[in-house]
PDB file of C-alpha atoms and ligand atoms in Angstrom:
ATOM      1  CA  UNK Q  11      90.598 113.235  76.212  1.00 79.00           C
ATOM      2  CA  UNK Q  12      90.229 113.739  80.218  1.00 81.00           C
ATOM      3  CA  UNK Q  13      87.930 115.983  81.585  1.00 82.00           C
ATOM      4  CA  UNK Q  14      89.861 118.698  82.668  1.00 93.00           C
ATOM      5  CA  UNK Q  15      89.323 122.307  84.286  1.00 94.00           C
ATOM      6  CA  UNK Q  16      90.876 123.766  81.002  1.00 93.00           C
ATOM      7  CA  UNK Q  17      88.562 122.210  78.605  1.00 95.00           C
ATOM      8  CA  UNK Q  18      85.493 122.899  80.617  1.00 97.00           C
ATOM      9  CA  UNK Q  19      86.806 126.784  81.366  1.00 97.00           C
ATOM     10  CA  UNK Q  20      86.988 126.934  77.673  1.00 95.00           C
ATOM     11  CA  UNK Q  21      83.372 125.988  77.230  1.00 95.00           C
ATOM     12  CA  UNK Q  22      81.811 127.550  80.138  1.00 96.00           C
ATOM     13  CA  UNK Q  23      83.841 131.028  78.645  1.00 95.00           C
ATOM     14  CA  UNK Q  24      82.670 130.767  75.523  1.00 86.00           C
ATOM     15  CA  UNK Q  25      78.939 129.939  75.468  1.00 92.00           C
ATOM     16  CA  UNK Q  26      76.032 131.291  77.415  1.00 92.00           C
ATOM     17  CA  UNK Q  27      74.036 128.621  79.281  1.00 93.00           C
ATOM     18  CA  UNK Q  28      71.543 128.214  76.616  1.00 92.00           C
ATOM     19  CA  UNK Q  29      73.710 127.344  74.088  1.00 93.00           C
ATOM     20  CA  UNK Q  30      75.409 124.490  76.160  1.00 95.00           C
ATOM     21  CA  UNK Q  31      74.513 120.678  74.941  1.00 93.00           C
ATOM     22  CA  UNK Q  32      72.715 119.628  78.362  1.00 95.00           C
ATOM     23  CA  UNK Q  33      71.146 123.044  78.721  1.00 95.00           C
ATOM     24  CA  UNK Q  34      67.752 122.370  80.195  1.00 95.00           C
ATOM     25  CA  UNK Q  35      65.022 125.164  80.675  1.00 92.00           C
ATOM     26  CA  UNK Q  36      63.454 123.622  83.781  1.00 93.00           C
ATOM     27  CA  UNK Q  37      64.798 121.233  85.560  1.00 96.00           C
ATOM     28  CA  UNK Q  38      61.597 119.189  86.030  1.00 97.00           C
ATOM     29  CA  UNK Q  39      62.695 115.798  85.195  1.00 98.00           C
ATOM     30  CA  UNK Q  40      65.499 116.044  88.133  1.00 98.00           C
ATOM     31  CA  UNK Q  41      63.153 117.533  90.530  1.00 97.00           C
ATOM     32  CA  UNK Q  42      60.165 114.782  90.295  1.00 97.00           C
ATOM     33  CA  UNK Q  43      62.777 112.482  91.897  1.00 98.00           C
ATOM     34  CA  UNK Q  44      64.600 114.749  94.177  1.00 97.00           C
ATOM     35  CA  UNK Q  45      60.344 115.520  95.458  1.00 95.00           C
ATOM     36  CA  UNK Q  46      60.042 111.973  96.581  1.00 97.00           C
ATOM     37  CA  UNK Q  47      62.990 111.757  99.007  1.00 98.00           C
ATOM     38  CA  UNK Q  48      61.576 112.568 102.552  1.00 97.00           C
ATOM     39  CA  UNK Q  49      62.769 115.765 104.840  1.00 97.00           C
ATOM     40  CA  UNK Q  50      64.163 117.877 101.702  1.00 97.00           C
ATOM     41  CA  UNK Q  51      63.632 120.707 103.441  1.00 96.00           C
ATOM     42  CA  UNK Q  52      66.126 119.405 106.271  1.00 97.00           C
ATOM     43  CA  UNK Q  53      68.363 118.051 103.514  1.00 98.00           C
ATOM     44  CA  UNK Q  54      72.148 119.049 103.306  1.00 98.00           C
ATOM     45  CA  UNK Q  55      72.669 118.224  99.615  1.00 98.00           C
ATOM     46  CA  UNK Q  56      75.749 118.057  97.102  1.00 98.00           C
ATOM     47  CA  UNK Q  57      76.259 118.148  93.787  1.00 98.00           C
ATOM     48  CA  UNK Q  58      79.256 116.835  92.284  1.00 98.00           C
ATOM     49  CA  UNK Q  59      78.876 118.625  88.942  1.00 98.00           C
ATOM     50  CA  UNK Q  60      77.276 121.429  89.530  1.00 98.00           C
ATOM     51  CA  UNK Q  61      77.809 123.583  86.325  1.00 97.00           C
ATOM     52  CA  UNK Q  62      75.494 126.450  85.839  1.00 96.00           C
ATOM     53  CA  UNK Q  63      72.406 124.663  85.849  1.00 95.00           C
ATOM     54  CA  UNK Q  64      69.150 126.375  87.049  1.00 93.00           C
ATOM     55  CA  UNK Q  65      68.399 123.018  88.981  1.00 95.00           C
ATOM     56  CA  UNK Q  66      70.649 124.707  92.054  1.00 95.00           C
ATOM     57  CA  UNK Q  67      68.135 127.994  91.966  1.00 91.00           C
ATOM     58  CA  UNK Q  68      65.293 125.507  92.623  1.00 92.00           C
ATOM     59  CA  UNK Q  69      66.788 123.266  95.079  1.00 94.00           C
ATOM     60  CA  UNK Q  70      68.064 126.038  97.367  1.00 93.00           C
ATOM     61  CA  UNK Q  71      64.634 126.939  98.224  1.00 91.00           C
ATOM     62  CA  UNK Q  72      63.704 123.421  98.702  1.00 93.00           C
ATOM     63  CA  UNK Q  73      66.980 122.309 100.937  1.00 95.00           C
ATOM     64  CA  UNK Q  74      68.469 123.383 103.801  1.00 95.00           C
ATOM     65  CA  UNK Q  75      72.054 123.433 102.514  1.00 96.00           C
ATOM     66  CA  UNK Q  76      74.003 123.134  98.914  1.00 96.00           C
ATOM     67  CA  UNK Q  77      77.344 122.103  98.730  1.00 97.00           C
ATOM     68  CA  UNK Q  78      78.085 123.161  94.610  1.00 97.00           C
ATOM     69  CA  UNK Q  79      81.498 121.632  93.492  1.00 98.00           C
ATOM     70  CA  UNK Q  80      82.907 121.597  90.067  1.00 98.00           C
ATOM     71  CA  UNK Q  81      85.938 121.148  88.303  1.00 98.00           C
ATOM     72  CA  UNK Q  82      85.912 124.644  86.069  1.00 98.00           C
ATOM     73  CA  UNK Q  83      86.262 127.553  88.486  1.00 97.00           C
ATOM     74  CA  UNK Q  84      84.625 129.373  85.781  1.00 97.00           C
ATOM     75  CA  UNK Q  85      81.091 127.553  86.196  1.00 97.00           C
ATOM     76  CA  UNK Q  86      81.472 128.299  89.736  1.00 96.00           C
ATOM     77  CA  UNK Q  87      81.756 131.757  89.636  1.00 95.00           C
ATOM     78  CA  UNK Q  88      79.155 131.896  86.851  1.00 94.00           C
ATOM     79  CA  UNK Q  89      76.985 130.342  89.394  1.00 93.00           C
ATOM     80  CA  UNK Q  90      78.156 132.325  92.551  1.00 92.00           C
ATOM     81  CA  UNK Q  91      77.083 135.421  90.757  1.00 92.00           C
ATOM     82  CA  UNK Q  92      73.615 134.192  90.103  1.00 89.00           C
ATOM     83  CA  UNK Q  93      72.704 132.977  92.992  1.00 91.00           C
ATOM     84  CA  UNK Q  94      71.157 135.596  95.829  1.00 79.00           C
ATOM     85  CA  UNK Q  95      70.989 133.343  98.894  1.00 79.00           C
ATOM     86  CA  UNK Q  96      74.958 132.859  99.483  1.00 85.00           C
ATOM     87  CA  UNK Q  97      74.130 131.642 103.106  1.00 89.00           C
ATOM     88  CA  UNK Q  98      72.623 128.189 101.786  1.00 92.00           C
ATOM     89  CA  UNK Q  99      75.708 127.708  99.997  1.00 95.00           C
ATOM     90  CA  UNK Q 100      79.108 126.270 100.050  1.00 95.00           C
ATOM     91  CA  UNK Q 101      80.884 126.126  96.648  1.00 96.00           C
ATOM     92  CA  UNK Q 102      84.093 123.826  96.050  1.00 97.00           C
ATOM     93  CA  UNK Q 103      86.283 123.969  92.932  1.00 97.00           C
ATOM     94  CA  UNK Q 104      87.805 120.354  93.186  1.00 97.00           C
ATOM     95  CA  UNK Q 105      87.559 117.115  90.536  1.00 98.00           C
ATOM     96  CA  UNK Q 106      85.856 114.532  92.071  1.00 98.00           C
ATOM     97  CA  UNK Q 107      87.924 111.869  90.842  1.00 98.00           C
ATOM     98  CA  UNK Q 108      90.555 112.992  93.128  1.00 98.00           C
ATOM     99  CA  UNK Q 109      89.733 112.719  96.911  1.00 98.00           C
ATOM    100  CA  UNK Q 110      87.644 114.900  98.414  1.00 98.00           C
ATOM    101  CA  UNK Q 111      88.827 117.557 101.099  1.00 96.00           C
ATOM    102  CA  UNK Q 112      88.029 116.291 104.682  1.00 94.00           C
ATOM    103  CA  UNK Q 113      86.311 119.190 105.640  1.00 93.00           C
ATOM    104  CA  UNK Q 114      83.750 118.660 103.254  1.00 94.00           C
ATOM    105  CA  UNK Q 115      80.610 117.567 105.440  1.00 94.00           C
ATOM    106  CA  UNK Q 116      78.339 114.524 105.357  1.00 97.00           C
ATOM    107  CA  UNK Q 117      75.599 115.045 103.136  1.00 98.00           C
ATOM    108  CA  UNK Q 118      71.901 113.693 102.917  1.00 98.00           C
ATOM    109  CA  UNK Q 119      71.300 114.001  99.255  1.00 98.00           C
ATOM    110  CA  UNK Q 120      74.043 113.481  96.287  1.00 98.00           C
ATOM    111  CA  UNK Q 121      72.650 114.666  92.493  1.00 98.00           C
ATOM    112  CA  UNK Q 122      74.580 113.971  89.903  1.00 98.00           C
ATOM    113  CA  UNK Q 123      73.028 114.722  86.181  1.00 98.00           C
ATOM    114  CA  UNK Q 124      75.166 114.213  83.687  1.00 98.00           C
ATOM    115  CA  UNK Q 125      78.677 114.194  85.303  1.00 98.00           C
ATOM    116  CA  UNK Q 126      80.212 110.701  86.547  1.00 98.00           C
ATOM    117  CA  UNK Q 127      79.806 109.734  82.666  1.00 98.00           C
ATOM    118  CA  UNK Q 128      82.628 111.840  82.097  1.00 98.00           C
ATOM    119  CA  UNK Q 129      85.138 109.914  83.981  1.00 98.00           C
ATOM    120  CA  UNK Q 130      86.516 107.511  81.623  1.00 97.00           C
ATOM    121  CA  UNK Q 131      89.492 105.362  83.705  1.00 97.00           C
ATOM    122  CA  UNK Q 132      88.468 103.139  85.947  1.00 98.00           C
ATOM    123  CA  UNK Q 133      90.976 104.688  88.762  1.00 98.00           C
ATOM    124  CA  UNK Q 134      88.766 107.572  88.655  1.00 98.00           C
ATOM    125  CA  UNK Q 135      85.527 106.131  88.826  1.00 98.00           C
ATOM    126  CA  UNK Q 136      86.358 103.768  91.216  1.00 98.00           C
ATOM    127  CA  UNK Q 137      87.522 107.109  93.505  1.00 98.00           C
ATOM    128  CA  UNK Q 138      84.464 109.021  92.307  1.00 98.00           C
ATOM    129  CA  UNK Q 139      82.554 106.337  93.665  1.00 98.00           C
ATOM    130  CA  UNK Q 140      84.782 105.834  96.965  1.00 98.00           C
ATOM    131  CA  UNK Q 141      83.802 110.027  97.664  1.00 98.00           C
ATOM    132  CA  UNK Q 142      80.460 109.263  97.231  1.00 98.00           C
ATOM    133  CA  UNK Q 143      80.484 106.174  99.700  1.00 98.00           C
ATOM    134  CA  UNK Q 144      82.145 108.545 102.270  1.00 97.00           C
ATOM    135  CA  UNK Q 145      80.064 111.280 101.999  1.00 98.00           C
ATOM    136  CA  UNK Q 146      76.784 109.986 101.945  1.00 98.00           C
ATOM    137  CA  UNK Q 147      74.954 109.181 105.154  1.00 98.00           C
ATOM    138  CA  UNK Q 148      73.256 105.994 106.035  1.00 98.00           C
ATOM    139  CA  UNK Q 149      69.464 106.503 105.000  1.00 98.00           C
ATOM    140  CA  UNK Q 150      70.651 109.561 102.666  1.00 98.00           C
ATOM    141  CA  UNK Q 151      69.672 109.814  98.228  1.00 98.00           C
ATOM    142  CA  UNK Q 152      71.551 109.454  95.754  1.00 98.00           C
ATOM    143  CA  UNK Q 153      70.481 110.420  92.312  1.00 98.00           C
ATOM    144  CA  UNK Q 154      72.201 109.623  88.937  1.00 98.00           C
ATOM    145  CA  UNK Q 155      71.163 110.895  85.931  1.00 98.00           C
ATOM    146  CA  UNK Q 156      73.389 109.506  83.027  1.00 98.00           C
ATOM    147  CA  UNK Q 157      73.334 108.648  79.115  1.00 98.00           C
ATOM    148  CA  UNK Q 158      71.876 105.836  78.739  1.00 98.00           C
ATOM    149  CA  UNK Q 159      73.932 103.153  76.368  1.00 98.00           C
ATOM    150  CA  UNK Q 160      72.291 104.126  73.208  1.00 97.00           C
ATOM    151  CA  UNK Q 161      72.671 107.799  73.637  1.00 97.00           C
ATOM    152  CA  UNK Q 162      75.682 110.176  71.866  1.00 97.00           C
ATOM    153  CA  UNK Q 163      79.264 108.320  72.359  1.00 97.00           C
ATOM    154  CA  UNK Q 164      80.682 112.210  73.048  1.00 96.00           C
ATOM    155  CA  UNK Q 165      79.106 115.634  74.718  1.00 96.00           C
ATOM    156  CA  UNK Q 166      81.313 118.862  75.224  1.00 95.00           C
ATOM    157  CA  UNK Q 167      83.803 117.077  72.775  1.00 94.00           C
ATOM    158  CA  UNK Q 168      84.882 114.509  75.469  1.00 96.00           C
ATOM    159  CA  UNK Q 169      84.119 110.732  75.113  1.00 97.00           C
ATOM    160  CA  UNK Q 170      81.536 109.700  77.176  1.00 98.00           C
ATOM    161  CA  UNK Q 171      81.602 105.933  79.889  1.00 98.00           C
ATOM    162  CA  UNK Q 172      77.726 105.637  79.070  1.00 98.00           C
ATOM    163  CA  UNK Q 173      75.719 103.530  81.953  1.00 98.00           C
ATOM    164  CA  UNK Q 174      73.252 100.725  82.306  1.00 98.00           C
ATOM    165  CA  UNK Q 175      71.355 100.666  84.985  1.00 98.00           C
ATOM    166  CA  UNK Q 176      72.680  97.427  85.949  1.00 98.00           C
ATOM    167  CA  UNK Q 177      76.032  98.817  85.860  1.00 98.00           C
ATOM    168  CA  UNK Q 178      75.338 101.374  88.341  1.00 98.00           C
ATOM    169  CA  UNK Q 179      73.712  99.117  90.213  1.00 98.00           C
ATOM    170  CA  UNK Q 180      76.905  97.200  90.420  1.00 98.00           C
ATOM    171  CA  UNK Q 181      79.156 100.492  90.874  1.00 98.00           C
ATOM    172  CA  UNK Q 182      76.815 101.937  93.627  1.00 98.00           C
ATOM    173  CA  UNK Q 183      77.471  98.387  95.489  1.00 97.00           C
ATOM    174  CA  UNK Q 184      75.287  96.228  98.347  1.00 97.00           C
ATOM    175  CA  UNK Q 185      75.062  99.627 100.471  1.00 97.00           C
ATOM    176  CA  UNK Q 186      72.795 101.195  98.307  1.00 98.00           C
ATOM    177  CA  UNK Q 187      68.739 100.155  97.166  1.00 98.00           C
ATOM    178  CA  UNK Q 188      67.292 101.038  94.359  1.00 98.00           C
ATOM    179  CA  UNK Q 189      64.347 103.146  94.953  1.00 98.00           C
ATOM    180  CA  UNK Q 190      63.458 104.293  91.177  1.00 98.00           C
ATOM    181  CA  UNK Q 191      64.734 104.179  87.779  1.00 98.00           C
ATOM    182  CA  UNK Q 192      63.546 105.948  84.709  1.00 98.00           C
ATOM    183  CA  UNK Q 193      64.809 105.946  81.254  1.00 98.00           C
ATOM    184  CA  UNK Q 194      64.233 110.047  79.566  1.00 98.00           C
ATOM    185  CA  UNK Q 195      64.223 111.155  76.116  1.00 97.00           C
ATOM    186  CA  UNK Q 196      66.354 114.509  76.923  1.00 97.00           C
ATOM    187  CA  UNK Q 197      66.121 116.919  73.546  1.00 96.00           C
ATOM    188  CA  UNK Q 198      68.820 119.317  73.507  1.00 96.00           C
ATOM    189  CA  UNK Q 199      68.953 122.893  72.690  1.00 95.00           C
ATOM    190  CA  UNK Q 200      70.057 121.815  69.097  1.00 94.00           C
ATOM    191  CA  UNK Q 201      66.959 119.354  68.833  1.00 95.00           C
ATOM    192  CA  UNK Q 202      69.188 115.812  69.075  1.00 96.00           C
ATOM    193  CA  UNK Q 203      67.651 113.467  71.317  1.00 97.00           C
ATOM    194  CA  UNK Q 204      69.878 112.242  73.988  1.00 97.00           C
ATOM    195  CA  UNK Q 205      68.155 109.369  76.540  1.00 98.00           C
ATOM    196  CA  UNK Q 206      69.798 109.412  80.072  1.00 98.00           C
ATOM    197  CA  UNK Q 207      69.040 106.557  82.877  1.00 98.00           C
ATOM    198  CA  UNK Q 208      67.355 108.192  85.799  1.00 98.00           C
ATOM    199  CA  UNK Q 209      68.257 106.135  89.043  1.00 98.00           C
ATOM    200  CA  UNK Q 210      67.420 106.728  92.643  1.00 98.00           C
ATOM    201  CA  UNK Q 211      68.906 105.242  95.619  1.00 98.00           C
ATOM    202  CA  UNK Q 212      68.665 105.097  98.896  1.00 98.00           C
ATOM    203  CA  UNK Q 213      71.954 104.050 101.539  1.00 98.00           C
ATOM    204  CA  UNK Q 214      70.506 101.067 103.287  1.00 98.00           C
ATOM    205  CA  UNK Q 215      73.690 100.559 105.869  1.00 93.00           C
TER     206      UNK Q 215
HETATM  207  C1  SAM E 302      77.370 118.181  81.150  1.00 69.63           C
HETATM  208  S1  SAM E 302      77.749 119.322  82.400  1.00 69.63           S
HETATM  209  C2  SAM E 302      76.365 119.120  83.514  1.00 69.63           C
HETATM  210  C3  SAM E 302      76.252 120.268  84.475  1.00 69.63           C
HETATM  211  C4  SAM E 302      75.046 120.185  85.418  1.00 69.63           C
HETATM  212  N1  SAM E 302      75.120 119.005  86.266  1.00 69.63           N
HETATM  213  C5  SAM E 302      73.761 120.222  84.634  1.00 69.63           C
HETATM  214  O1  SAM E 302      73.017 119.241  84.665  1.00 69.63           O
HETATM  215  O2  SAM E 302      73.517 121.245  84.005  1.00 69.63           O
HETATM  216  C6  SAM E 302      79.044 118.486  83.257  1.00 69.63           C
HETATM  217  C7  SAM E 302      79.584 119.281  84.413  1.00 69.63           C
HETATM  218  O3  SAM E 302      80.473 118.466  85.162  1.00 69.63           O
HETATM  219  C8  SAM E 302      81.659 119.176  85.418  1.00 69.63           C
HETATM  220  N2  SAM E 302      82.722 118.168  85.525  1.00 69.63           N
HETATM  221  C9  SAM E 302      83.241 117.403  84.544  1.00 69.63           C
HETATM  222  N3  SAM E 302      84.194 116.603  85.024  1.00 69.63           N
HETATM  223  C10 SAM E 302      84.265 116.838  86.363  1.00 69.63           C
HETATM  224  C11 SAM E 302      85.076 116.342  87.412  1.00 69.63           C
HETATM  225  N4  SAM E 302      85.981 115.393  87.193  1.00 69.63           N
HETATM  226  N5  SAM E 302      84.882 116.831  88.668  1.00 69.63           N
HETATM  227  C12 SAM E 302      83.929 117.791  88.907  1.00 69.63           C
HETATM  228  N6  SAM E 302      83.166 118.316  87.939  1.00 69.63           N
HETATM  229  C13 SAM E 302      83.322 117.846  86.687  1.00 69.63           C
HETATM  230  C14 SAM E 302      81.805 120.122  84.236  1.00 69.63           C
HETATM  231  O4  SAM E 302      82.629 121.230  84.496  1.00 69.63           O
HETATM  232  C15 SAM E 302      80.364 120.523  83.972  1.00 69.63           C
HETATM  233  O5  SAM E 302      79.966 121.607  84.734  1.00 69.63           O
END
């Protein structure tokens, strides 16, 4: 089944954050690698999956801009309410397998946890990937963080394109260096273990 806005309004509607499979109380793990990339604080950042996670409320003291985007216009406004500082934000209801609007700016910093493994055609992670190369600046982060190939085949009831970190290597392409890669033992809300590949990288030209 595609990811869709339907199926993820449905979830977001129906569950509180807590209860959601990738639910995370802090968001610790993401933020050890977003620490080590240089000038945060100057750092126009995007997240192309944004959901409701409380990883935004920490990085929008830490940046100097968010741009939240996410296919359900539901998790949007679920986040929108939350979030006190509306000046540091920009929020964008789009799917980012679909080109990106132009006004959309360049960004230093792109975080993805647990959303390009979603996209199942190649089409669409082959334009997933052509947004990120043309949003990203030269010398600007880009952070995966994806289940691993042993981890769950499905989350949210959608079948899941699980990654190796020599596969995103591949995807990311000759522009991009690896800077750090960690495997993690996530355990969800429900107690299941679910390891993701951490990967940094940095755009080299
Ligand atoms: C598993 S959740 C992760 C949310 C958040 N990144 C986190 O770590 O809590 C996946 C998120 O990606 C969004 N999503 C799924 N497919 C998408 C697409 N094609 N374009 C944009 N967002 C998408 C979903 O609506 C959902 O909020």
């Amino acid at each position: 089944m595609k990811s869709t806005n339907e199926h993820w309004n449905s979830i977001f509607t129906g569950k509180e954050d807590h209860e959601l499979g990738w639910y995370e109380e802090d968001a610790s793990q993401t933020l050890k690698f977003v620490r080590t990339i240089p000038r945060l604080n100057e750092a126009m950042v995007f997240l192309p999956g944004a959901g409701t996670s409380i990883l935004v409320h920490e990085l929008i003291y830490q940046c100097r801009h968010l741009v939240l985007n996410d296919i359900s216009d539901i998790a949007i406004q679920r986040l929108k309410e939350k979030i006190k500082d509306q000046r540091k934000i920009t929020l964008l209801h789009h799917d980012i397998s679909t080109p990106l609007p132009e006004n959309i700016p360049m960004v230093d910093v792109w975080i993805d946890r647990a959303v390009l493994h979603f996209l199942l055609e190649e089409c669409e992670i082959e334009e997933y990937f052509r947004n990120l190369c043309s949003r990203v600046k030269v010398g600007g982060y880009v952070l995966f963080a994806e289940f691993a190939p042993d981890s769950a085949s499905m989350c949210a009831g959608l079948e899941l394109h699980r990654y190796s970190v020599e596969e995103m290597v591949e995807r990311v392409g000759v522009d991009f260096v690896l800077i750090e890669q960690e495997r993690y033992n996530f355990i969800n809300p429900f107690g299941d273990r679910r390891p993701y590949i951490y990967i940094l990288f940095k755009r080299s030209k």
